[in-house]
Amino acid sequence: MTILASAQEPGTTHVVHPGADGAGAVRRSVLPGGLRVITETMPTVRSAAFGIWAGVGSRDEAPADAGASHYLEHVLFKGTRRRSALEISAAIDAVGGDLNAFTAKEYTCYYARVLDADLPLAVDVVSDMVAASVNRPEDVESERGVILEEIHMRDDDPGDLIHDEFSTALYGDAPLGRPILGTVESINVLSRDRIHAYYREHYVPENLVVAVAGNIDHDEVVRLVARAFEGHLDGAAHPRAPRLDGTPQPASPTVRVVDKDTEQAHVVLGGVGVSRTDDRRFALGVLNAALGGGMSSRLFQEVREKRGLAYSVYSYTSQYADTGVFGVYAGCQTAKVDEVLAICRDEVAKAAEKGITDEELERGKGQLRGAMVLGLEDTGSRMSRIGKSELVYESLLAVDEVLSRIEAVTPDDVREVAADVLAGPQALTVIGPFGDRDFSL
Amino acid sequence: MTILASAQEPGTTHVVHPGADGAGAVRRSVLPGGLRVITETMPTVRSAAFGIWAGVGSRDEAPADAGASHYLEHVLFKGTRRRSALEISAAIDAVGGDLNAFTAKEYTCYYARVLDADLPLAVDVVSDMVAASVNRPEDVESERGVILEEIHMRDDDPGDLIHDEFSTALYGDAPLGRPILGTVESINVLSRDRIHAYYREHYVPENLVVAVAGNIDHDEVVRLVARAFEGHLDGAAHPRAPRLDGTPQPASPTVRVVDKDTEQAHVVLGGVGVSRTDDRRFALGVLNAALGGGMSSRLFQEVREKRGLAYSVYSYTSQYADTGVFGVYAGCQTAKVDEVLAICRDEVAKAAEKGITDEELERGKGQLRGAMVLGLEDTGSRMSRIGKSELVYESLLAVDEVLSRIEAVTPDDVREVAADVLAGPQALTVIGPFGDRDFSL
């Protein structure tokens, strides 16, 4: 029987999935303070991916703190009690590892991928960054300029900018509507003390998950992590339960036009999808594959293959604790924006009304299944799957369970989710040289 | 003893590297017509990467054909005697595989990554695309619009555009100076007949390499490829020798300023590096790692860590048959462009004069070594390594040979290549709202 992390006693180890033939076993230990260590063994590889996941993201920010989660992620690379910024990066560079981090709306992840023999080093360096950051005022200052440049770089790439603009079109000024990077204004006023308080508040053992995948031994990893976190494991006794009870975001979809002197028109059309724990997520995945998930999808065929109107056109879904997003992106000639939008609206409406064909259903299942299995050869993907799942789900689905949930999707399931999601309230974002032109849904 | 591909008799198989413990063996067969099939066995994975590499790229284009290699790459997805565009993409989507292609200056690659059981399908589909494309006039027409949108998308992303502009700054109107995508003007005039003639000229068996890595059996792959290419193997008897004797490009470095209403200034500063077969390439790799290859590098430390002037700053190298490129990129506030350029110039000059420290040498070697070994867990990376090498080198270095070449780099080697490459003629490209402002080297 699966034990929920929030109910697992500190000091114990639980076999989450036994695996098969010595591979794929997933084990979780809870350390004092509620720090979780979850591992997956891959005995045929010679590397390991080590990640620390913090249950905090831009969604947790008050308006005045907008961008604090991501700002903090940068500052954690700047130095600890034991290491300078250069010593942190040099340690991992010297063994040819990848060291990086990313901030999302509901979590933040720091990770290193290294040869298996270098795992003790990766555990020591990444844990030190996360547990013992000093957040010196001068480092917070110099990183402010870096983040402002990251914002400007995002602004210079309309294919990137449009997704932030679309979040705002869909969720308005609610936390999920604000950009992860913050704004020039919010970054300019975030103080070192505020960043440090944010760190102390959210980077507590019960809100962290250590995830490791590769040619590793669970007990050895637990020993290394316990040593690396020594002196930092004095928080609550049990891991924090996942964020499941967030108040649904009051989406107030709108049309948002960003006037910009670009060559292409960039558009996103979409609306509210399903949450991470919604049973309909597998059917929505199949629907998304058929509508805009690959080269054989309807949108790719109609917009690109048949009419040559776009290079990049696709649909996508995102899931959060209590809501989700469904969107269609296209980049096209500015003069063709109405034609492209009309095709996208038409395809969305057709799928909302009639669902997809049996052939598309089978193909969509094959796409999800293949992508899942092919993705599992990589230590980084496995680490991400178990680390993120541990943080955001009550229990980790085994790979076989996921595959059978995909297999079980019926035409009716797809029709129902299509009718719900594709016919729901819709938002539209357009970037291009359109001045104050009106676009309507 | 290694047999060069161009000397290997059709109908024979050659063990290029024996591998160890049943893994990593590299074998090459030459089919009638000179088609090469090179494979690497990875018995512990459950997938396979299948690629076809054509020895043609933008460098082979006359000015009037600019963009033809890449245009053709697109058209090959549009249909064969047996399959429509939809049937091509649907076949691979249905098994959850990745199907894609890319065009470079000296080669073009089509590939699919699939579960091992689906390899026969991938061989059939990708071989069909490459060997039996029909290039219908209406497909060439509709794809013209797609490529124009790809060019516009590139133009909308200054971090991408700058690398094309820098090639032009360095090589001028020579083939290596022209963008792989072609220009709006050249794409608008390329006719179906020209594209088709280009296909007939370059997609001949002796100019193609089939590369496969994963859980595969060499003889079985050869059988599948022979069947898929049936009726298309009537070219010259021996594989074409690699492009080694190209006339060195007459680089005429210059300063190129692109006036664009961007938030950031984007700059590339650099010059001519070393060719693909130049023995100094390993030393240049170590130098590049130390100067701008990672977070512990001098440029990252000076520009980002210490001064917070950029989010993205790095150096890079590219290699071609007879020349190469060394470059430094930074994106920064427009008001700080002179300061950032001064720091980059200063770091380049310091390294040109004094080389790097012993610590940087060891760290740079570790970076190259680790990146190489970590990259080899992925079937796609292994397929690319053997496929590209087979096409562009006379012989494939075993992984251990590459590692020992890296290990053998001395401080003097780095000093010498730094003095040669970093002090050579330099080009500069700047994108930003600078009007006709003068920038000097």
Coordinates of C-alpha atoms in Angstrom, one line a residue, chain B residues 40-250:
Chain B
E40 CA 26.3 1.5 -32.9
T41 CA 24.8 -1.0 -30.6
M42 CA 23.4 0.1 -27.2
P43 CA 21.9 -3.1 -25.8
T44 CA 20.7 -1.6 -22.5
V45 CA 18.3 0.9 -24.1
R46 CA 14.8 0.1 -25.5
S47 CA 14.9 2.6 -28.3
A48 CA 16.6 3.4 -31.5
A49 CA 17.6 6.6 -33.3
F50 CA 17.6 6.3 -37.1
G51 CA 19.1 9.1 -39.2
I52 CA 19.9 9.8 -42.9
W53 CA 22.7 12.3 -43.4
A54 CA 23.1 13.9 -46.8
G55 CA 26.5 15.6 -47.7
V56 CA 24.9 18.8 -48.8
G57 CA 24.2 22.1 -47.1
S58 CA 24.0 25.8 -47.7
R59 CA 27.7 25.9 -48.5
D60 CA 27.0 24.0 -51.7
E61 CA 24.6 26.6 -53.0
A62 CA 25.3 29.1 -55.8
P63 CA 24.1 32.6 -54.9
A64 CA 21.0 32.1 -57.0
D65 CA 20.2 28.9 -55.1
A66 CA 20.6 30.4 -51.6
G67 CA 18.4 28.5 -49.2
A68 CA 17.8 25.5 -51.6
S69 CA 19.3 22.9 -49.2
H70 CA 17.0 23.9 -46.4
Y71 CA 14.0 24.4 -48.7
L72 CA 14.5 20.9 -50.0
E73 CA 14.7 19.5 -46.5
H74 CA 11.1 20.9 -46.0
V75 CA 9.8 19.6 -49.3
L76 CA 11.0 16.1 -48.4
F77 CA 8.3 16.0 -45.7
K78 CA 5.6 16.7 -48.3
G79 CA 5.2 13.4 -49.9
T80 CA 6.7 10.4 -51.8
R81 CA 5.4 8.0 -54.5
R82 CA 3.8 6.0 -51.7
R83 CA 2.9 8.5 -48.9
S84 CA 1.3 11.9 -48.5
A85 CA 2.7 14.4 -46.0
L86 CA 0.0 13.4 -43.6
E87 CA 0.8 9.7 -44.0
I88 CA 4.5 10.4 -43.3
S89 CA 3.9 12.3 -40.1
A90 CA 0.9 10.1 -38.9
A91 CA 3.1 6.9 -39.2
I92 CA 5.6 8.2 -36.8
D93 CA 3.2 10.1 -34.5
A94 CA 1.2 6.9 -34.1
V95 CA 4.1 5.1 -32.4
G96 CA 5.0 8.2 -30.4
G97 CA 8.3 8.8 -32.2
D98 CA 10.1 12.0 -32.9
L99 CA 10.5 12.8 -36.6
N100 CA 12.5 15.8 -37.6
A101 CA 15.3 17.2 -39.8
F102 CA 17.8 20.0 -39.8
T103 CA 20.0 21.7 -42.4
A104 CA 23.5 22.9 -41.7
K105 CA 26.1 24.6 -43.8
E106 CA 27.8 21.3 -44.8
Y107 CA 25.1 18.6 -44.3
T108 CA 21.4 17.9 -43.9
C109 CA 20.0 15.3 -41.5
Y110 CA 16.6 13.5 -41.4
Y111 CA 15.9 11.4 -38.3
A112 CA 13.4 9.5 -36.2
R113 CA 13.7 8.3 -32.6
V114 CA 11.4 5.4 -31.8
L115 CA 11.0 2.4 -29.5
D116 CA 13.2 -0.4 -30.7
A117 CA 10.3 -2.5 -31.9
D118 CA 9.3 0.3 -34.2
L119 CA 12.6 0.6 -36.0
P120 CA 11.4 -1.2 -39.2
L121 CA 8.7 1.5 -39.5
A122 CA 11.2 4.3 -39.0
V123 CA 13.6 2.9 -41.6
D124 CA 10.8 2.6 -44.1
V125 CA 9.3 6.1 -43.6
V126 CA 12.5 8.1 -43.4
S127 CA 14.2 6.2 -46.3
D128 CA 11.1 6.7 -48.4
M129 CA 11.1 10.4 -47.7
V130 CA 14.8 10.7 -48.7
A131 CA 14.9 8.3 -51.6
A132 CA 11.5 8.7 -53.3
S133 CA 10.4 12.3 -52.7
V134 CA 8.1 13.6 -55.5
N135 CA 8.5 17.3 -54.9
R136 CA 5.2 18.2 -56.4
P137 CA 4.9 21.8 -57.7
E138 CA 2.0 22.6 -55.4
D139 CA 3.8 21.3 -52.4
V140 CA 6.9 23.4 -53.3
E141 CA 4.6 26.4 -53.5
S142 CA 2.8 25.9 -50.1
E143 CA 6.1 25.2 -48.4
R144 CA 7.5 28.6 -49.8
G145 CA 5.2 30.4 -47.4
V146 CA 6.3 28.2 -44.5
I147 CA 9.9 29.0 -45.1
L148 CA 9.2 32.7 -45.4
E149 CA 7.6 32.5 -42.0
E150 CA 10.6 30.6 -40.6
I151 CA 12.8 33.5 -41.9
H152 CA 10.4 36.1 -40.3
M153 CA 10.4 34.2 -37.0
R154 CA 14.3 34.2 -37.1
D155 CA 14.1 38.0 -37.7
D156 CA 11.8 38.4 -34.7
D157 CA 14.3 36.8 -32.4
P158 CA 17.5 38.9 -32.2
G159 CA 19.3 36.2 -30.2
D160 CA 18.9 34.0 -33.2
L161 CA 19.3 36.5 -36.0
I162 CA 22.6 37.8 -34.7
H163 CA 24.4 34.5 -35.5
D164 CA 23.4 34.7 -39.2
E165 CA 24.4 38.3 -39.3
F166 CA 27.8 37.5 -37.7
S167 CA 28.4 34.8 -40.4
T168 CA 27.9 37.5 -43.0
A169 CA 30.2 39.9 -41.0
L170 CA 32.9 37.3 -41.0
Y171 CA 32.6 35.6 -44.4
G172 CA 30.8 38.3 -46.5
D173 CA 29.0 37.0 -49.5
A174 CA 31.0 33.7 -49.7
P175 CA 28.9 30.5 -49.2
L176 CA 29.7 30.3 -45.5
G177 CA 28.6 33.9 -45.0
R178 CA 25.1 33.3 -46.3
P179 CA 22.2 32.2 -44.0
I180 CA 21.1 28.6 -44.2
L181 CA 17.5 29.7 -44.6
G182 CA 18.3 31.8 -47.7
T183 CA 16.7 35.2 -48.0
V184 CA 13.1 36.4 -48.7
E185 CA 14.4 37.3 -52.2
S186 CA 16.1 34.0 -52.9
I187 CA 13.2 31.9 -51.6
N188 CA 10.7 33.8 -53.6
V189 CA 12.5 33.0 -56.9
L190 CA 13.5 29.3 -56.3
S191 CA 11.5 27.2 -58.7
R192 CA 10.2 23.7 -58.3
D193 CA 12.4 22.6 -61.2
R194 CA 15.5 24.1 -59.5
I195 CA 14.6 22.4 -56.2
H196 CA 14.0 19.1 -57.9
A197 CA 17.3 19.3 -59.8
Y198 CA 19.1 20.1 -56.6
Y199 CA 17.5 16.9 -55.1
R200 CA 18.6 14.7 -58.0
E201 CA 22.1 16.1 -58.0
H202 CA 22.8 15.8 -54.2
Y203 CA 20.6 13.0 -52.9
V204 CA 22.6 10.2 -54.5
P205 CA 23.5 7.0 -52.6
E206 CA 27.2 7.8 -52.5
N207 CA 26.5 11.1 -50.8
L208 CA 24.2 9.7 -48.1
V209 CA 25.0 8.0 -44.8
V210 CA 22.4 6.0 -42.8
A211 CA 23.3 6.1 -39.1
V212 CA 21.5 4.1 -36.4
A213 CA 22.2 3.8 -32.7
G214 CA 20.3 1.9 -30.0
N215 CA 19.1 -1.6 -29.2
I216 CA 19.6 -2.8 -32.8
D217 CA 21.3 -5.5 -34.8
H218 CA 23.5 -4.3 -37.6
D219 CA 22.7 -7.0 -40.1
E220 CA 19.0 -6.5 -39.6
V221 CA 19.4 -2.8 -40.1
V222 CA 21.3 -3.4 -43.3
R223 CA 18.5 -5.7 -44.6
L224 CA 15.8 -3.1 -43.7
V225 CA 17.7 -0.2 -45.4
A226 CA 18.5 -2.3 -48.5
R227 CA 14.8 -3.1 -48.9
A228 CA 13.7 0.5 -48.2
F229 CA 16.2 1.8 -50.8
E230 CA 15.4 -0.8 -53.4
G231 CA 15.5 0.7 -56.9
H232 CA 17.4 3.7 -55.7
L233 CA 20.9 2.2 -55.3
D234 CA 22.3 2.7 -58.8
G235 CA 24.8 5.5 -58.3
A236 CA 28.6 5.4 -58.2
A237 CA 30.2 2.3 -56.7
H238 CA 32.0 3.9 -53.7
P239 CA 30.9 6.3 -51.0
R240 CA 32.0 9.9 -51.7
A241 CA 35.1 11.0 -49.8
P242 CA 34.5 13.7 -47.1
R243 CA 34.7 17.4 -48.0
L244 CA 38.3 18.1 -47.0
D245 CA 39.7 20.1 -49.8
G246 CA 37.3 23.1 -49.9
T247 CA 39.1 26.3 -50.7
P248 CA 39.4 28.2 -47.4
Q249 CA 36.8 30.9 -47.3
P250 CA 38.3 34.3 -47.8

